[in-house]
Coordinates of C-alpha atoms in Angstrom, one line a residue:
M195 CA -5.5 -22.9 11.9
S196 CA -5.3 -21.5 8.4
G197 CA -5.7 -17.8 7.6
V198 CA -4.0 -14.5 8.0
L199 CA -2.0 -14.2 11.2
P200 CA -3.2 -11.6 13.7
N201 CA -1.2 -9.2 15.8
Q202 CA -0.7 -11.6 18.7
S203 CA 0.6 -14.3 16.3
I204 CA 3.1 -11.8 14.8
A205 CA 4.3 -11.0 18.3
A206 CA 4.8 -14.7 18.9
M207 CA 6.8 -15.0 15.7
I208 CA 9.1 -12.2 16.9
E209 CA 9.5 -13.9 20.2
A210 CA 10.4 -17.2 18.4
G211 CA 13.0 -15.5 16.2
E212 CA 11.0 -16.1 13.0
I213 CA 10.9 -12.3 12.6
R214 CA 14.3 -10.8 13.4
A215 CA 15.5 -7.2 13.5
A216 CA 18.7 -5.2 13.8
H217 CA 16.9 -3.0 16.3
A218 CA 14.1 -4.5 18.5
V219 CA 10.7 -4.5 16.8
T220 CA 8.5 -1.8 18.5
E221 CA 4.9 -2.3 19.5
A222 CA 3.9 0.5 17.1
Q223 CA 5.0 -1.6 14.1
I224 CA 2.6 -4.4 14.9
Q225 CA -0.8 -3.8 13.1
P226 CA -4.0 -5.9 13.5
A227 CA -2.9 -8.1 10.6
S228 CA 0.5 -6.9 9.4
L229 CA 3.9 -5.8 10.5
D230 CA 5.4 -2.4 9.4
L231 CA 8.9 -2.7 8.0
R232 CA 11.7 -0.1 8.8
L233 CA 14.3 1.4 6.5
G234 CA 17.9 0.7 7.4
S235 CA 20.7 3.2 7.4
R236 CA 21.8 2.8 3.7
A237 CA 20.3 3.2 0.3
F238 CA 21.7 2.2 -3.0
R239 CA 20.9 4.1 -6.2
V240 CA 20.5 1.5 -9.0
R241 CA 20.3 1.7 -12.7
A242 CA 17.0 -0.2 -12.9
S243 CA 14.4 -2.1 -10.9
F244 CA 15.3 -5.8 -10.6
L245 CA 14.5 -9.1 -8.9
A246 CA 17.3 -11.2 -7.4
G247 CA 16.2 -14.4 -9.3
T248 CA 16.5 -18.0 -8.4
G249 CA 19.8 -18.8 -6.7
R250 CA 20.9 -15.1 -6.6
T251 CA 21.2 -12.7 -3.7
V252 CA 20.2 -9.0 -3.7
T253 CA 23.7 -8.1 -2.8
E254 CA 25.0 -9.8 -5.9
R255 CA 22.6 -7.9 -8.0
L256 CA 23.6 -4.6 -6.4
D257 CA 27.1 -5.3 -7.5
E258 CA 25.7 -5.5 -11.0
F259 CA 23.2 -2.6 -11.0
G260 CA 24.3 -0.3 -8.2
M261 CA 25.5 3.2 -9.0
H262 CA 26.3 4.6 -5.6
E263 CA 25.6 4.2 -1.9
I264 CA 23.8 6.8 0.2
D265 CA 24.0 7.3 4.0
L266 CA 20.6 7.8 5.4
T267 CA 21.7 8.4 9.0
N268 CA 21.1 12.1 9.0
G269 CA 18.4 12.0 6.4
A270 CA 18.7 12.0 2.6
V271 CA 16.5 12.9 -0.4
L272 CA 15.4 10.1 -2.7
E273 CA 14.9 11.9 -6.1
K274 CA 11.8 11.7 -8.2
G275 CA 12.2 9.3 -11.1
C276 CA 15.2 7.4 -9.6
V277 CA 15.2 3.8 -8.3
Y278 CA 16.7 2.9 -4.9
V279 CA 17.2 -0.3 -2.9
V280 CA 17.2 0.0 0.9
P281 CA 18.1 -2.9 3.2
L282 CA 15.4 -3.2 5.9
M283 CA 16.0 -3.6 9.6
E284 CA 13.8 -6.7 9.7
S285 CA 14.7 -10.1 8.3
L286 CA 12.8 -13.4 8.3
A287 CA 13.2 -17.1 9.2
L288 CA 9.8 -18.3 8.1
P289 CA 8.4 -21.7 9.1
F290 CA 7.6 -23.9 6.0
D291 CA 3.9 -23.5 6.5
I292 CA 3.9 -19.7 6.5
T293 CA 4.0 -17.5 3.5
A294 CA 4.2 -13.7 3.4
V295 CA 3.1 -10.9 1.2
A296 CA 4.1 -7.3 1.4
N297 CA 2.6 -4.0 0.2
A298 CA 3.1 -0.3 0.5
K299 CA 1.5 1.5 3.5
S300 CA -1.4 3.8 2.7
S301 CA 0.5 7.0 3.2
T302 CA 3.3 5.7 0.9
G303 CA 0.9 4.9 -1.9
R304 CA -0.9 8.3 -1.6
L305 CA 2.5 10.0 -2.3
D306 CA 2.9 8.0 -5.5
L307 CA 5.9 6.4 -3.8
L308 CA 6.3 3.0 -5.5
T309 CA 7.7 0.8 -2.8
R310 CA 8.1 -3.0 -3.2
T311 CA 9.7 -5.7 -1.2
I312 CA 12.4 -7.9 -2.7
T313 CA 14.3 -10.9 -1.2
D314 CA 17.2 -13.1 -2.0
G315 CA 16.2 -15.7 -4.6
G316 CA 13.0 -13.8 -5.2
T317 CA 11.2 -14.1 -8.5
E318 CA 8.2 -11.9 -7.6
F319 CA 7.9 -8.5 -6.0
D320 CA 6.2 -8.5 -2.6
R321 CA 5.8 -12.3 -2.4
I322 CA 7.8 -14.2 0.1
A323 CA 8.0 -18.0 -0.1
P324 CA 7.4 -20.4 2.8
G325 CA 10.5 -21.2 4.7
Y326 CA 12.3 -18.1 3.5
D327 CA 15.3 -17.4 5.7
G328 CA 17.1 -14.1 4.9
P329 CA 17.1 -10.4 4.6
L330 CA 14.4 -8.0 3.3
Y331 CA 14.9 -5.0 1.0
A332 CA 12.7 -2.2 -0.1
E333 CA 12.8 -1.1 -3.7
I334 CA 11.7 2.6 -3.7
C335 CA 10.9 4.7 -6.8
P336 CA 9.4 8.1 -6.1
R337 CA 7.1 8.9 -9.0
S338 CA 5.6 12.3 -8.3
F339 CA 7.5 13.8 -5.4
S340 CA 11.1 13.6 -4.1
V341 CA 11.1 12.5 -0.5
L342 CA 13.4 12.9 2.5
V343 CA 13.9 9.6 4.4
R344 CA 15.7 8.5 7.5
P345 CA 16.5 5.1 9.1
G346 CA 13.5 3.6 10.9
M347 CA 10.8 5.1 8.6
R348 CA 8.0 2.7 7.7
L349 CA 7.1 2.7 4.1
N350 CA 5.9 -0.9 3.6
Q351 CA 4.3 -3.7 5.6
V352 CA 4.2 -7.5 5.5
R353 CA 1.3 -9.8 6.1
F354 CA 1.7 -13.5 7.1
R355 CA -0.7 -16.4 6.3
R356 CA -1.0 -20.1 6.8
G357 CA -2.7 -22.1 4.1
Q358 CA -5.7 -20.9 2.0
A359 CA -7.4 -17.8 3.4
V360 CA -9.3 -16.2 0.4
L361 CA -13.1 -16.3 0.5
S362 CA -14.8 -17.6 -2.6
D363 CA -17.5 -15.5 -4.2
G364 CA -20.2 -17.7 -2.6
E365 CA -18.6 -17.2 0.9
L366 CA -18.3 -13.5 0.2
G367 CA -22.0 -13.3 -0.7
D368 CA -22.9 -15.1 2.5
L369 CA -20.7 -12.8 4.6
H370 CA -22.3 -9.7 3.0
A371 CA -25.8 -11.0 3.7
H372 CA -24.9 -11.4 7.4
T373 CA -22.6 -8.3 7.8
P374 CA -23.0 -5.7 4.9
L375 CA -19.6 -5.1 3.4
V376 CA -20.6 -2.1 1.4
D377 CA -23.3 0.5 1.8
G378 CA -25.1 -0.5 -1.4
P379 CA -25.6 -3.5 -3.7
A380 CA -22.6 -5.8 -3.6
V381 CA -20.9 -6.5 -7.0
I382 CA -19.3 -9.8 -6.3
D383 CA -17.2 -11.3 -9.1
D384 CA -13.7 -12.7 -8.2
G385 CA -13.9 -10.5 -5.1
L386 CA -16.0 -7.5 -4.1
G387 CA -16.0 -4.8 -6.8
F388 CA -15.8 -1.1 -6.0
S389 CA -16.3 1.9 -8.2
V390 CA -15.2 5.5 -8.4
D391 CA -17.2 8.4 -7.0
L392 CA -17.3 11.3 -9.5
R393 CA -20.7 12.7 -8.3
P394 CA -20.1 13.8 -4.6
A395 CA -23.1 15.1 -2.9
G396 CA -23.3 18.9 -3.0
A397 CA -19.8 19.3 -4.4
T398 CA -17.7 19.2 -7.6
L399 CA -14.4 18.3 -6.1
V400 CA -13.7 14.7 -7.0
G401 CA -10.0 14.3 -6.5
Y402 CA -6.5 15.7 -6.7
R403 CA -3.8 15.5 -9.4
A404 CA -0.1 15.7 -8.5
K405 CA 1.7 18.8 -9.7
P406 CA 4.8 18.0 -11.8
H407 CA 7.4 20.4 -10.2
T408 CA 7.3 20.6 -6.4
G409 CA 9.6 20.6 -3.4
A410 CA 10.7 17.5 -1.6
I411 CA 8.5 16.0 1.2
D412 CA 10.0 15.1 4.6
L413 CA 8.1 11.9 5.5
D414 CA 8.4 12.8 9.2
R415 CA 6.5 16.0 8.8
I416 CA 2.8 15.3 9.5
G417 CA 0.0 17.6 8.6
Q418 CA 2.3 20.5 7.6
Y419 CA 2.4 20.7 3.8
P420 CA -0.1 23.0 2.0
P421 CA -2.0 20.8 -0.5
A422 CA -2.1 23.6 -3.1
E423 CA 1.7 23.6 -3.4
Y424 CA 1.7 19.9 -4.4
W425 CA -1.8 19.1 -5.8
E426 CA -4.2 20.5 -8.3
E427 CA -7.9 20.0 -7.4
V428 CA -9.9 18.0 -9.9
H429 CA -13.5 19.2 -10.3
T430 CA -16.4 17.9 -12.5
D431 CA -20.1 18.6 -12.7
N432 CA -20.9 15.9 -15.3
G433 CA -19.7 12.7 -13.6
R434 CA -16.7 12.1 -15.7
I435 CA -13.0 13.1 -15.9
I436 CA -10.3 12.4 -18.5
L437 CA -7.1 10.9 -17.1
D438 CA -3.9 12.2 -18.7
P439 CA -1.2 9.6 -19.5
G440 CA 1.6 9.7 -16.9
A441 CA -0.4 11.8 -14.4
F442 CA -1.1 10.7 -10.8
Y443 CA -4.5 11.2 -9.2
I444 CA -6.1 10.7 -5.8
L445 CA -9.8 9.7 -6.1
V446 CA -12.2 7.9 -3.8
S447 CA -14.5 4.9 -4.1
R448 CA -18.3 5.4 -4.3
E449 CA -18.8 2.6 -1.8
A450 CA -18.2 2.8 1.9
V451 CA -16.4 -0.4 2.8
T452 CA -16.4 -2.5 6.0
I453 CA -13.9 -5.1 7.1
P454 CA -15.4 -7.3 9.9
P455 CA -13.0 -8.1 12.8
A456 CA -12.5 -11.8 11.7
F457 CA -11.4 -10.8 8.2
A458 CA -8.8 -8.8 6.3
A459 CA -8.8 -7.7 2.7
E460 CA -6.5 -6.7 -0.1
M461 CA -7.2 -4.3 -2.9
A462 CA -6.4 -5.7 -6.3
P463 CA -6.7 -4.1 -9.7
Y464 CA -9.9 -5.1 -11.5
L465 CA -9.0 -6.1 -15.0
A466 CA -6.5 -4.6 -17.5
M467 CA -9.3 -4.6 -20.2
V468 CA -11.3 -2.1 -18.1
G469 CA -8.8 0.6 -18.9
E470 CA -5.2 1.4 -19.1
F471 CA -4.7 2.7 -15.6
R472 CA -3.6 1.4 -12.2
V473 CA -5.9 2.0 -9.2
H474 CA -3.6 1.4 -6.2
Y475 CA -0.2 1.0 -4.7
A476 CA -1.2 0.3 -1.1
G477 CA -3.5 -2.7 -0.8
F478 CA -4.0 -3.9 2.8
F479 CA -7.2 -3.4 4.7
D480 CA -6.9 -4.4 8.3
P481 CA -9.6 -6.0 10.4
G482 CA -12.0 -3.3 11.7
F483 CA -11.5 -0.9 8.8
G484 CA -14.8 0.9 8.6
H485 CA -16.4 -1.3 11.2
A486 CA -18.6 -0.1 14.0
A487 CA -16.7 -2.2 16.6
A488 CA -13.6 -0.1 15.8
G489 CA -15.2 3.3 15.7
G490 CA -16.0 3.3 12.0
A491 CA -19.3 3.3 10.1
G492 CA -18.0 2.4 6.7
S493 CA -14.9 4.0 5.2
R494 CA -14.3 4.8 1.6
G495 CA -11.3 3.4 -0.3
V496 CA -8.9 6.0 -1.6
L497 CA -7.8 5.2 -5.1
E498 CA -4.2 6.0 -6.2
V499 CA -4.7 6.2 -10.0
R500 CA -2.0 6.4 -12.7
C501 CA -3.0 6.5 -16.3
H502 CA -0.7 4.7 -18.8
E503 CA -0.7 4.7 -22.6
A504 CA -3.5 6.9 -23.7
P505 CA -6.0 9.5 -22.3
F506 CA -8.9 7.6 -20.7
V507 CA -12.4 8.7 -19.8
L508 CA -13.4 7.7 -16.3
E509 CA -17.1 7.8 -15.4
H510 CA -19.0 7.9 -12.2
G511 CA -19.8 4.4 -10.9
Q512 CA -17.3 2.7 -13.1
V513 CA -16.0 -0.4 -11.5
V514 CA -12.2 0.1 -11.2
G515 CA -11.0 -2.5 -8.7
R516 CA -12.0 -5.3 -6.3
L517 CA -11.4 -6.3 -2.7
V518 CA -10.3 -9.8 -2.0
Y519 CA -11.4 -10.8 1.5
E520 CA -9.4 -13.3 3.6
R521 CA -10.1 -15.1 6.9
M522 CA -8.0 -14.3 9.9
A523 CA -6.5 -17.4 11.5
E524 CA -8.0 -16.0 14.7
A525 CA -9.5 -12.7 15.7
P526 CA -6.9 -10.0 16.4
T527 CA -6.7 -8.5 19.9
Q528 CA -6.5 -5.0 18.3
L529 CA -8.6 -3.6 15.5
Y530 CA -7.8 -0.9 12.9
G531 CA -8.8 2.5 14.4
S532 CA -9.5 1.1 17.9
G533 CA -6.9 2.3 20.4
I534 CA -4.1 2.4 17.8
A535 CA -2.8 5.2 15.6
S536 CA -4.9 4.7 12.5
N537 CA -4.9 7.7 10.2
Y538 CA -7.7 6.7 7.7
Q539 CA -10.6 5.3 9.8
G540 CA -13.8 6.9 8.6
Q541 CA -12.1 8.5 5.6
G542 CA -13.5 10.0 2.5
L543 CA -11.5 11.7 -0.2
K544 CA -8.2 12.3 1.7
L545 CA -4.6 13.1 0.9
S546 CA -1.8 11.5 2.8
K547 CA -1.2 12.4 6.4
H548 CA 1.7 14.7 5.5
F549 CA -0.7 17.4 4.1
A550 CA -2.7 20.0 6.1
A551 CA -6.4 19.6 5.9
A552 CA -7.6 20.9 2.6

């Protein structure tokens, strides 16, 4: 059956050797519609980001662009502003009817930690062709904070699909009519549009902006970092803020979003013509996100915003992105937030899990 493969199908792929690993895949890595990928024991500092390209391997490109090798065994700091390539513990031997797409995990994106998957012969980031047989690598570029990493850390994840899974706008409208996907009018145009909340009820805090000079963040330390040492609060009482070029912000969607159990979704940028900014790094929404069956009642989407060339005025209710919904090949046997460690079920404006409650 076509669609995004659920957790039980991912487990079957591991059993069949279609997903391989230097160390056995753990149950905690298998999410409702994706597999977390683990860092290996080495990192390579490189001169620039790259793709392997047709007929080339990542190892060959590392010979061209590599600067030095770093042993991660006892932990090592990846410096802000540098580019690294890390071989992952997992590799693939995909069937010819299965494609894969990778993305950063939510906590990774909220740290402005640009993480993309590259493959041998790859001509696109995060896209893995059907029948791919070979290793996986993470390209990591810390943008706002230096980070301490170790082998086994999970910064990105991969989703597998068979055939066409994306819902058309008509199908999306029908789904919303049957099971409301947002807590207000649905803006459906090449996906489900979502907007930014800059008028929170009874408050002026609308987001956070990363401070430019901070200490490193140990990605194993959860809930321990004081937000004020790493973030400036962003307040407004007029429903607008001005984004500064090069700055990184954590904002939140106005809409509370629901992903029904038989579907998954991916956050995509809206349109370049809307404004010169990027609204996300982490884009997977698992089945059950914000859904009552998984202990949610609508969860807002956190927006990881980086402004580019010029200062830009962002206003309350401005559409800044869209959710592309996909069918699951079959319903997963586990849902986001239901009996598994899901950090962001029922979320509002929220920093990554590494920070103490603000």
